[in-house]
Short mmCIF file of C-alpha atoms and ligand atoms in Angstrom, two decimals:
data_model
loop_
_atom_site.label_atom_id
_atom_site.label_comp_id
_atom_site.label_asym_id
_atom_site.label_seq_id
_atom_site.Cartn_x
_atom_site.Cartn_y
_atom_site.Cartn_z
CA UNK A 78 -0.58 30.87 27.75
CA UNK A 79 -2.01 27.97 26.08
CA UNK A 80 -3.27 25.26 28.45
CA UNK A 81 -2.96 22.59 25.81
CA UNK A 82 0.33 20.98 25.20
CA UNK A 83 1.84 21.51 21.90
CA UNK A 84 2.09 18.39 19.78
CA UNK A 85 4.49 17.99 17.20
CA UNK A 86 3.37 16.03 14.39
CA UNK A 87 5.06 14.44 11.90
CA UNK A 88 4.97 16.27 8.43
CA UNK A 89 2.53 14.88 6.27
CA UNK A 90 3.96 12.44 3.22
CA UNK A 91 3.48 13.82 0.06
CA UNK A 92 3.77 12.89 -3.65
CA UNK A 93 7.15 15.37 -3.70
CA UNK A 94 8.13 13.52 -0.53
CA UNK A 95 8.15 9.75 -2.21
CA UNK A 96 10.06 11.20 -5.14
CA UNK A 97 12.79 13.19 -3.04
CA UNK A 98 12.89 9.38 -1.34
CA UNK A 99 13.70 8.13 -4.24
CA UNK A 100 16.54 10.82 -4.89
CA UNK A 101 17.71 10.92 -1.39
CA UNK A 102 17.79 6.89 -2.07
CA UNK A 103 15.69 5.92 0.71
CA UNK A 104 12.88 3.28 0.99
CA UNK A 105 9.40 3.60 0.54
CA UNK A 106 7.33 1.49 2.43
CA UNK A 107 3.41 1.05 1.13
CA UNK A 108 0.83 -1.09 2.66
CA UNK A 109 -2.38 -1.79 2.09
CA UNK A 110 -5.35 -0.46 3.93
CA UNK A 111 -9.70 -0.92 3.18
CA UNK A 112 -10.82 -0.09 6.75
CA UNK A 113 -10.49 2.97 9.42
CA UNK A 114 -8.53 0.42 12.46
CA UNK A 115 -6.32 -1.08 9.93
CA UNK A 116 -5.46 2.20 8.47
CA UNK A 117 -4.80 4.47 11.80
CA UNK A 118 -2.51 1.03 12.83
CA UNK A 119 -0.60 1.31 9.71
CA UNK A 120 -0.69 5.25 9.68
CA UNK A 121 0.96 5.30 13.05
CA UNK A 122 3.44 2.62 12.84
CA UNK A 123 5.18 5.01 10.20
CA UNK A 124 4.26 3.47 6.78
CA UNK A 125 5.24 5.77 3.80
CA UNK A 126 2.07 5.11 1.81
CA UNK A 127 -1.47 3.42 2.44
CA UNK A 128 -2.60 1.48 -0.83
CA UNK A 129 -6.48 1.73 -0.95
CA UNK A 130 -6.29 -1.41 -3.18
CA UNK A 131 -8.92 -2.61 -5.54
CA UNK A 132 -7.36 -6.23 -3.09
CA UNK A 133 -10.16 -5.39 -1.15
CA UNK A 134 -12.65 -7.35 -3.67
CA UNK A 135 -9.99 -10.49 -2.60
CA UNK A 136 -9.44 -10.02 0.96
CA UNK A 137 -12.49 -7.93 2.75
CA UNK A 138 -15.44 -9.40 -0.08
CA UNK A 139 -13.81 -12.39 -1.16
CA UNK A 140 -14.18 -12.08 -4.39
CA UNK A 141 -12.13 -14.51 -6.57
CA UNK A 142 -10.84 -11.86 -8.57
CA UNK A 143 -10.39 -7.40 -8.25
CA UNK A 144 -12.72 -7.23 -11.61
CA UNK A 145 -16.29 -7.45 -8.79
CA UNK A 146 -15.25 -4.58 -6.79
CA UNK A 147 -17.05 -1.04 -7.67
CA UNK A 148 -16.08 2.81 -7.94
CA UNK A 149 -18.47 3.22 -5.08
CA UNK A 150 -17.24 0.23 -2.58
CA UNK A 151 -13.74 1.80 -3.50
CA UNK A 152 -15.43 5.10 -2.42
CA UNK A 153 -16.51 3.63 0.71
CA UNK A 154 -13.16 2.01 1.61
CA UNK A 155 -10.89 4.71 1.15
CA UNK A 156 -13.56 7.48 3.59
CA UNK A 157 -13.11 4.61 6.21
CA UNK A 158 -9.24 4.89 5.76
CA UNK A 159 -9.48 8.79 5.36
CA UNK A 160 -10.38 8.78 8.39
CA UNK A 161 -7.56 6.76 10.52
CA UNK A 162 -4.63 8.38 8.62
CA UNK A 163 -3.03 11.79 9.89
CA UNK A 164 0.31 11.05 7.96
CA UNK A 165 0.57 8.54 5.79
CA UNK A 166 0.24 10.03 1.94
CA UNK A 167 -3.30 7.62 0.35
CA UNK A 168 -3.44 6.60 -2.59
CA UNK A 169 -6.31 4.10 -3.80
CA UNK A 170 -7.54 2.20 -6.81
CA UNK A 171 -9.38 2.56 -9.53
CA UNK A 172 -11.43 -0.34 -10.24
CA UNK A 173 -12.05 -2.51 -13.26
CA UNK A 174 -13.82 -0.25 -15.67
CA UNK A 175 -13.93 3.28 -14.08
CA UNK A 176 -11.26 4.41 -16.04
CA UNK A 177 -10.97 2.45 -19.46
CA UNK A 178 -13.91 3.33 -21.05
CA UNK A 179 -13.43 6.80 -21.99
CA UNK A 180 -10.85 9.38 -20.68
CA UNK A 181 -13.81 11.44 -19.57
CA UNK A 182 -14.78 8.51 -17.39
CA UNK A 183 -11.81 8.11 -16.12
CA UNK A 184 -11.32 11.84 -14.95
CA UNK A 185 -14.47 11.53 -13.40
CA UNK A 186 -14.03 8.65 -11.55
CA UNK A 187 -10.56 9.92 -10.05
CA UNK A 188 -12.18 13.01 -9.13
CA UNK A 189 -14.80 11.14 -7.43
CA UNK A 190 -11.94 9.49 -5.34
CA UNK A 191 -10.47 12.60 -4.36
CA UNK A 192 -13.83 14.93 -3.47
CA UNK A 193 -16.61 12.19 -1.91
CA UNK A 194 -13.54 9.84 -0.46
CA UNK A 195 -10.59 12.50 0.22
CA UNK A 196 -7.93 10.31 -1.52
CA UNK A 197 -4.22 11.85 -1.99
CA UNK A 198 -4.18 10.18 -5.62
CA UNK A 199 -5.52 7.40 -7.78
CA UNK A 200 -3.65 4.32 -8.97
CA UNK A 201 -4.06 2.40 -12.54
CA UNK A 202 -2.66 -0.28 -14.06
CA UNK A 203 -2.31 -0.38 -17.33
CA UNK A 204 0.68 0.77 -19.95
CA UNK A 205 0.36 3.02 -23.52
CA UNK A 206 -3.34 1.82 -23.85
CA UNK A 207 -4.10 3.88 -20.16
CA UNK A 208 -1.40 6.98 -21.18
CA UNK A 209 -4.01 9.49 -22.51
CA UNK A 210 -6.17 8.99 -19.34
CA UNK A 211 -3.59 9.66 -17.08
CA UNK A 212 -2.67 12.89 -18.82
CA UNK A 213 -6.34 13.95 -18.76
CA UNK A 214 -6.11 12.93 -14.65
CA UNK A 215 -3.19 14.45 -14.33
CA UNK A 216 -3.92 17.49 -15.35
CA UNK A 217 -6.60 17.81 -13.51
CA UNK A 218 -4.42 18.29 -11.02
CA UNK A 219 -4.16 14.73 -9.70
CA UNK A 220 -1.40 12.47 -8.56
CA UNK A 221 -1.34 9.13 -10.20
CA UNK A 222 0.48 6.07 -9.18
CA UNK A 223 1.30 3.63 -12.29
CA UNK A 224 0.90 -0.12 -12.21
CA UNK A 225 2.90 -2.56 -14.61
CA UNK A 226 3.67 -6.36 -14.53
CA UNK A 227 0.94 -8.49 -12.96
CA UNK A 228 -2.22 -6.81 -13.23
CA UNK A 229 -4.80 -8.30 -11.75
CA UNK A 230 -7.51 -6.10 -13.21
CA UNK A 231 -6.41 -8.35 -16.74
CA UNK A 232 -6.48 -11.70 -15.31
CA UNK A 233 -8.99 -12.85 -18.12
CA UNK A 234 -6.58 -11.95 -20.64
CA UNK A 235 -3.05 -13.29 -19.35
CA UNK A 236 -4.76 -16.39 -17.92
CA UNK A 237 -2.41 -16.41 -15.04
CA UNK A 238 -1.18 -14.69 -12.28
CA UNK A 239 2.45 -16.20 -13.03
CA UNK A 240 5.44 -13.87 -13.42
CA UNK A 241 5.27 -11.50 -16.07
CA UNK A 242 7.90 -9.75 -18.76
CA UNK A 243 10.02 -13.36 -18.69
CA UNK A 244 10.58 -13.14 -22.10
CA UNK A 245 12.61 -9.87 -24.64
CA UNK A 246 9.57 -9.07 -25.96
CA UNK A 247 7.27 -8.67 -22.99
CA UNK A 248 10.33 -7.33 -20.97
CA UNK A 249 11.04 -4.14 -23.45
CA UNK A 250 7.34 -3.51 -23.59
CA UNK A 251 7.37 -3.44 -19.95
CA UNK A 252 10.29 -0.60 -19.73
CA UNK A 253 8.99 1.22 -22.63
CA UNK A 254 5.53 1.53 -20.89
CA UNK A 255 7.40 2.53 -17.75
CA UNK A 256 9.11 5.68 -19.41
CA UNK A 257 5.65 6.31 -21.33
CA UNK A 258 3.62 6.42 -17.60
CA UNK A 259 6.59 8.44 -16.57
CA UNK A 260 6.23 11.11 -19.42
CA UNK A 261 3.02 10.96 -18.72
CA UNK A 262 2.89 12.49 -14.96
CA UNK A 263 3.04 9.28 -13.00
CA UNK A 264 4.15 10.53 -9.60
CA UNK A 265 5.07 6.47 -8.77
CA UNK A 266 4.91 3.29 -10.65
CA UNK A 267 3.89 -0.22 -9.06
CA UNK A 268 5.99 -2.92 -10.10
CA UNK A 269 4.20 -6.52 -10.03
CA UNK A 270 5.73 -9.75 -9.93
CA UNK A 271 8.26 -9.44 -12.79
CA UNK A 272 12.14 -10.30 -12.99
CA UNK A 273 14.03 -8.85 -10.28
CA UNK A 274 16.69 -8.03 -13.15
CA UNK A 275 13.69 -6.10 -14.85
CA UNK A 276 13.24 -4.19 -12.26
CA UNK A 277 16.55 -2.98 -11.63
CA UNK A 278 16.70 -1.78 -15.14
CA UNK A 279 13.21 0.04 -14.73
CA UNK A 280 14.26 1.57 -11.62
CA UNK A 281 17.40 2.85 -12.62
CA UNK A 282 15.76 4.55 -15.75
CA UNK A 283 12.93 6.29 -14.03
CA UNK A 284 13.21 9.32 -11.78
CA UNK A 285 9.93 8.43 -10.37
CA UNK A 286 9.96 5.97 -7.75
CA UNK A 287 9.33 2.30 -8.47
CA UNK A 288 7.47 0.19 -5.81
CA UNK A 289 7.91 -3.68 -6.32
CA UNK A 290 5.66 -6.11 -5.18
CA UNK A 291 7.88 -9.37 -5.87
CA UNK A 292 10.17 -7.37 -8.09
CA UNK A 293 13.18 -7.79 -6.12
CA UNK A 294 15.17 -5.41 -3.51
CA UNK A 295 16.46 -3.04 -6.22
CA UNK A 296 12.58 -1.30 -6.33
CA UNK A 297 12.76 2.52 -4.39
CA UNK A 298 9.99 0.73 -2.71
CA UNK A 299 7.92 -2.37 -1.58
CA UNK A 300 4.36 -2.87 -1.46
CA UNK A 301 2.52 -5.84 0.45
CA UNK A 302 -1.37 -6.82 1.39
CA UNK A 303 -1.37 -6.61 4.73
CA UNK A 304 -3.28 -9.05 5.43
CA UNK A 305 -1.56 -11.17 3.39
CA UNK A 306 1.81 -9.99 5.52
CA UNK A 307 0.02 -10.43 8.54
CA UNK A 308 -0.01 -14.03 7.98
CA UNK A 309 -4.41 -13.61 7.84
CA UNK A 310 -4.64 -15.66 4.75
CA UNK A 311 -3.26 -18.70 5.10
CA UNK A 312 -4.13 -19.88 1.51
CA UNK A 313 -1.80 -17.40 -0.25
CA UNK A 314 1.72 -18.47 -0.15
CA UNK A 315 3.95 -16.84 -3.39
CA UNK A 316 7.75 -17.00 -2.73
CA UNK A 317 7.90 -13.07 -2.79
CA UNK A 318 5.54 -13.01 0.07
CA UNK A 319 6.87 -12.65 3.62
CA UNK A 320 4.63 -13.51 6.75
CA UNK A 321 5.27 -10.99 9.64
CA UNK A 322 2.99 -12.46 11.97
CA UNK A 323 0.83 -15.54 11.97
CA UNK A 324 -2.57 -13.80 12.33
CA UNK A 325 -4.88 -16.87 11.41
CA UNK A 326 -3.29 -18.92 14.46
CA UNK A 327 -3.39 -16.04 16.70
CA UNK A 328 -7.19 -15.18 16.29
CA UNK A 329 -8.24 -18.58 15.53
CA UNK A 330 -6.56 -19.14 19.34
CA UNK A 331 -8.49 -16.14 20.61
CA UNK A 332 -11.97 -16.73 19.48
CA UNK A 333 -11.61 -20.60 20.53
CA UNK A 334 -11.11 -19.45 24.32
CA UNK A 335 -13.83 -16.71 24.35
CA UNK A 336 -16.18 -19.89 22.85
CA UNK A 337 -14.77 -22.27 25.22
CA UNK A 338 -15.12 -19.04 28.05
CA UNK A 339 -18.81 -18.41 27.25
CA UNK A 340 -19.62 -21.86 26.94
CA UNK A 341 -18.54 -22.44 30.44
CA UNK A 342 -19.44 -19.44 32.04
CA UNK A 343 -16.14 -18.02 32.51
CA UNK A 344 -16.63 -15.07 30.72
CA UNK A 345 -17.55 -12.29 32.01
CA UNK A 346 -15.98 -12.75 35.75
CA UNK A 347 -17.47 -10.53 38.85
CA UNK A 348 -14.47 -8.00 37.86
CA UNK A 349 -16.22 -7.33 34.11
CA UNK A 350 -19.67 -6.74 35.46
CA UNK A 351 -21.19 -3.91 36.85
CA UNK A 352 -23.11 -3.01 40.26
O1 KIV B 22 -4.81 -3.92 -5.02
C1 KIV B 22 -3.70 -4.06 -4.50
O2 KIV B 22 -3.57 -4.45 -3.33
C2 KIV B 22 -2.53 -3.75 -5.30
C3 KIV B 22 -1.19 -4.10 -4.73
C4 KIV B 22 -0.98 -5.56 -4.78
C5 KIV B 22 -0.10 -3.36 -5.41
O3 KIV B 22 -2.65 -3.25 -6.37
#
């Protein structure tokens, strides 16, 4: 007899999983993860999917923009959050320029994610002009997520991070793109800041999930920075954003009284020392 008590985990999320989500109509939650604390926390609250983001140049390197960040820092993030997740299905991103230079580089670069950082699947963004190197990642035998709307990785070229696909034109590119990601082997497609109306339409044409990140309820999923939900960043306020908790406050509070502790010699008492 076996001396160890027999845990019963969870079943791990897979790609198949979010799709038969989608089918079964139930929500897919994503959040996003850069470090091993952060990750097993959101692994073991229940999240669907943890969103290596290319975010991290913003929010862990403050960066003013995701074009900084590189293959090899996105390398090093995702191992950290490799290693806190036991369910949670990972996906992270490809940075600026790993993957629109040449198809070739673009495999490689995926691959790179999967083998060195152990990565479930890769994420793009990007419509027709990033089709042919999602084919050549795809079959290669790896999952990719799709990434339409907002994307950040173009910033220089829309000028703004304002809502996209407002008008006919940019709107029917935007579904057309979808279908062509889709066709493609997309497993998922992010949906960034774009009508909510959009969105519905997108959704409803696609098999493949859709997760919205202020692209309305209608999305088979949602998508947040966490510490952007956590209420850590205090700067970034759009309407689609809701605060969960207010962070800032809470650890601005904490360090304060472990100053003002220290400073006094309150910290440590006779109970946190040894001998
Ligand atoms: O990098 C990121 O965090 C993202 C999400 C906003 C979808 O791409």
């Amino acid at each position: 007899m076996s001396t160890h008590t027999e845990q019963v985990f969870p079943p791990r999320i897979t790609t198949r999983t979010v799709v038969d989500m989608k089918i079964r109509g139930e929500k897919i939650s994503m959040l996003t993860a850069y470090d091993y604390t952060m990750a097993r926390i959101i692994d073991q609250a229940g999240i669907d999917i943890i969103l290596v983001g290319d975010s991290a140049s913003n929010v862990m390197a403050g960066h003013e923009t995701t074009l900084p960040i590189t293959l090899e820092q996105m390398i090093y993030h995702t191992t950290c959050v490799v290693r806190g997740v036991e369910r949670s299905l990972i996906i992270a991103d490809l940075p600026f320029m790993s993957y629109q230079v040449t198809d070739t580089g673009a495999l490689e670069s995926a691959g790179r994610m999967m083998k060195e950082a152990g990565a479930h699947g890769v994420k793009l963004e990007g419509g027709r002009t990033v089709v042919p190197a999602i084919r050549k990642i795809v079959d290669a035998g790896i999952p990719v997520m799709g990434h339409l709307g907002l994307t950040p990785q173009s910033i220089y070229k829309f000028g703004t991070y304002r809502v996209r696909a407002t008008d006919e034109k940019e709107a029917n590119e935007l579904l057309t793109d979808a279908v062509l990601l889709q066709e493609a082997g997309c497993f998922a497609l992010v949906l960034e800041k774009i009508p909510a109306p959009l969105a519905e339409k997108v959704t409803r044409k696609l098999d493949i999930p859709t997760i919205g990140i202020g692209a309305g309820q209608v999305c088979d999923g949602q998508v947040l920075v966490t510490h952007d939900m956590l209420g850590l960043n205090k700067e970034f306020s759009p309407r689609f954003l809701r605060r969960y908790a207010d962070m800032h406050t809470i650890m601005t509070d904490s360090v304060k009284r472990y100053h003002s502790d220290v400073k006094n010699g309150l910290f440590p008492n006779k109970e946190e020392q040894y001998g």
